[in-house]
mmCIF file of C-alpha atoms and ligand atoms in Angstrom:
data_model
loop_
_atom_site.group_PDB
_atom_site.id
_atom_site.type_symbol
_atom_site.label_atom_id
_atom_site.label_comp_id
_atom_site.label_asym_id
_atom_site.label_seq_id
_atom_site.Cartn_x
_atom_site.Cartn_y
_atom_site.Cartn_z
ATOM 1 C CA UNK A 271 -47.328 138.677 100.655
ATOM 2 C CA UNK A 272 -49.761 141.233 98.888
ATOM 3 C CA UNK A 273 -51.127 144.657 100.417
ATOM 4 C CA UNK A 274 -54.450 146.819 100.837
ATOM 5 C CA UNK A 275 -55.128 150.168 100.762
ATOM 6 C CA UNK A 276 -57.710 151.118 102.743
ATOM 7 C CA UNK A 277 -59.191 153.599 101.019
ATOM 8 C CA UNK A 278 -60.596 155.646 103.763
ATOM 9 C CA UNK A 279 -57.270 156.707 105.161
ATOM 10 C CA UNK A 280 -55.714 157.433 102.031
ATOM 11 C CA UNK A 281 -54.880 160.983 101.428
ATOM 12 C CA UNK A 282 -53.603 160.889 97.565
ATOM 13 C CA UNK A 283 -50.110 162.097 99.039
ATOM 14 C CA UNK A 284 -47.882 159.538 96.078
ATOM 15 C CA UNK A 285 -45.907 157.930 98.660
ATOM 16 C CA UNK A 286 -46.214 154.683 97.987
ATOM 17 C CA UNK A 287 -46.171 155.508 94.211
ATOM 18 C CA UNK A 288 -43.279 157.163 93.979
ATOM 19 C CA UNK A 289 -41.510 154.246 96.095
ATOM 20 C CA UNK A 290 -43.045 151.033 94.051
ATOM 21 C CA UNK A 291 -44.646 152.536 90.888
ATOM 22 C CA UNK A 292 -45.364 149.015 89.903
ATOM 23 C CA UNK A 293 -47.187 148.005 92.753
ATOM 24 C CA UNK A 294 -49.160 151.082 93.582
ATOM 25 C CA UNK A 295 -50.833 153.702 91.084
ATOM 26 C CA UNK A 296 -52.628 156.944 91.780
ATOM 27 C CA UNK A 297 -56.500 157.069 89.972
ATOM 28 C CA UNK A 298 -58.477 159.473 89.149
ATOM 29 C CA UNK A 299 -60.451 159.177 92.377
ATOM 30 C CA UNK A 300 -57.198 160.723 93.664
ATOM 31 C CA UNK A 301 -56.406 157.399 95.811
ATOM 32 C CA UNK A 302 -53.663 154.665 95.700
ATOM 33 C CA UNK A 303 -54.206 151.609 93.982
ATOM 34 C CA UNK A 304 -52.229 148.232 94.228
ATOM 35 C CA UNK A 305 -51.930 146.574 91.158
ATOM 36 C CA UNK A 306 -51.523 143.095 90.271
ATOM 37 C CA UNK A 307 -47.907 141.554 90.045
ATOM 38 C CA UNK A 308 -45.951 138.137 89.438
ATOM 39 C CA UNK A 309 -42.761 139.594 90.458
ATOM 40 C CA UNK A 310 -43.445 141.179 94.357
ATOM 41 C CA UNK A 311 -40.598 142.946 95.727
ATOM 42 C CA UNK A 312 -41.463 142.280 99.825
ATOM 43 C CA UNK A 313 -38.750 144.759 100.513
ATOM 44 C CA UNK A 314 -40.213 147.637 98.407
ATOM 45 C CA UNK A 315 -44.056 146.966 99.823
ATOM 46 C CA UNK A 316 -42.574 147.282 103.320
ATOM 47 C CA UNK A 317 -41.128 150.995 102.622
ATOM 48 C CA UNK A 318 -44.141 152.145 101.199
ATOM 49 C CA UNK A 319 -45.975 150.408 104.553
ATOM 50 C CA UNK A 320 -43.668 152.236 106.779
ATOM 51 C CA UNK A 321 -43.760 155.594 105.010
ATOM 52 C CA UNK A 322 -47.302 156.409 104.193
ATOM 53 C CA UNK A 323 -47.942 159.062 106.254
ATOM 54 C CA UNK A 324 -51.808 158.087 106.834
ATOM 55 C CA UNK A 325 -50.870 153.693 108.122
ATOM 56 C CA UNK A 326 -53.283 153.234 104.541
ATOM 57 C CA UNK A 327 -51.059 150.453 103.671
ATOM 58 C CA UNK A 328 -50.757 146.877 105.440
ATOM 59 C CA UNK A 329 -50.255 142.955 104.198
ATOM 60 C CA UNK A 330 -53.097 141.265 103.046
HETATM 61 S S1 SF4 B 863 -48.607 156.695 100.741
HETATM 62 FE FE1 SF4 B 863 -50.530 156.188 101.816
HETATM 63 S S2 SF4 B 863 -51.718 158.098 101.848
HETATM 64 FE FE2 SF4 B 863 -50.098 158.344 100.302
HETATM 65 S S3 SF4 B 863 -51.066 157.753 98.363
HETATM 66 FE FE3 SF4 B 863 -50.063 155.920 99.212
HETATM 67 S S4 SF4 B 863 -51.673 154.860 100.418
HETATM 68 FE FE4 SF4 B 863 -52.365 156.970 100.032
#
């Protein structure tokens, strides 16, 4: 499994950051980012889907 952001939709809220830091990172465009990973924790990536308030996030 990986995810998207779609960019668009995102409203720099942290969400997903503060749930997964090592999956998703906030840039100075003031967006979520997902980072690459070996280790992918499907249970984490499925919080941050559920809770960001804005449906940015979804499986790739
Ligand atoms: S939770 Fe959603 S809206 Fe908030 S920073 Fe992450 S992708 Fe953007």
């Amino acid at each position: 499994m990986a995810v998207k952001i779609d960019q668009d939709a995102c409203i720099g809220c942290g969400v997903c950051e503060g749930l997964y830091p090592d999956l998703f990172r906030m840039e100075d465009d003031g967006k979520a980012h997902v980072t690459d990973l070996t280790a992918f924790d499907i249970d984490l990536a499925r919080e941050a889907i559920d809770e960001c308030p804005t449906e940015a996030i979804s499986e790739d």
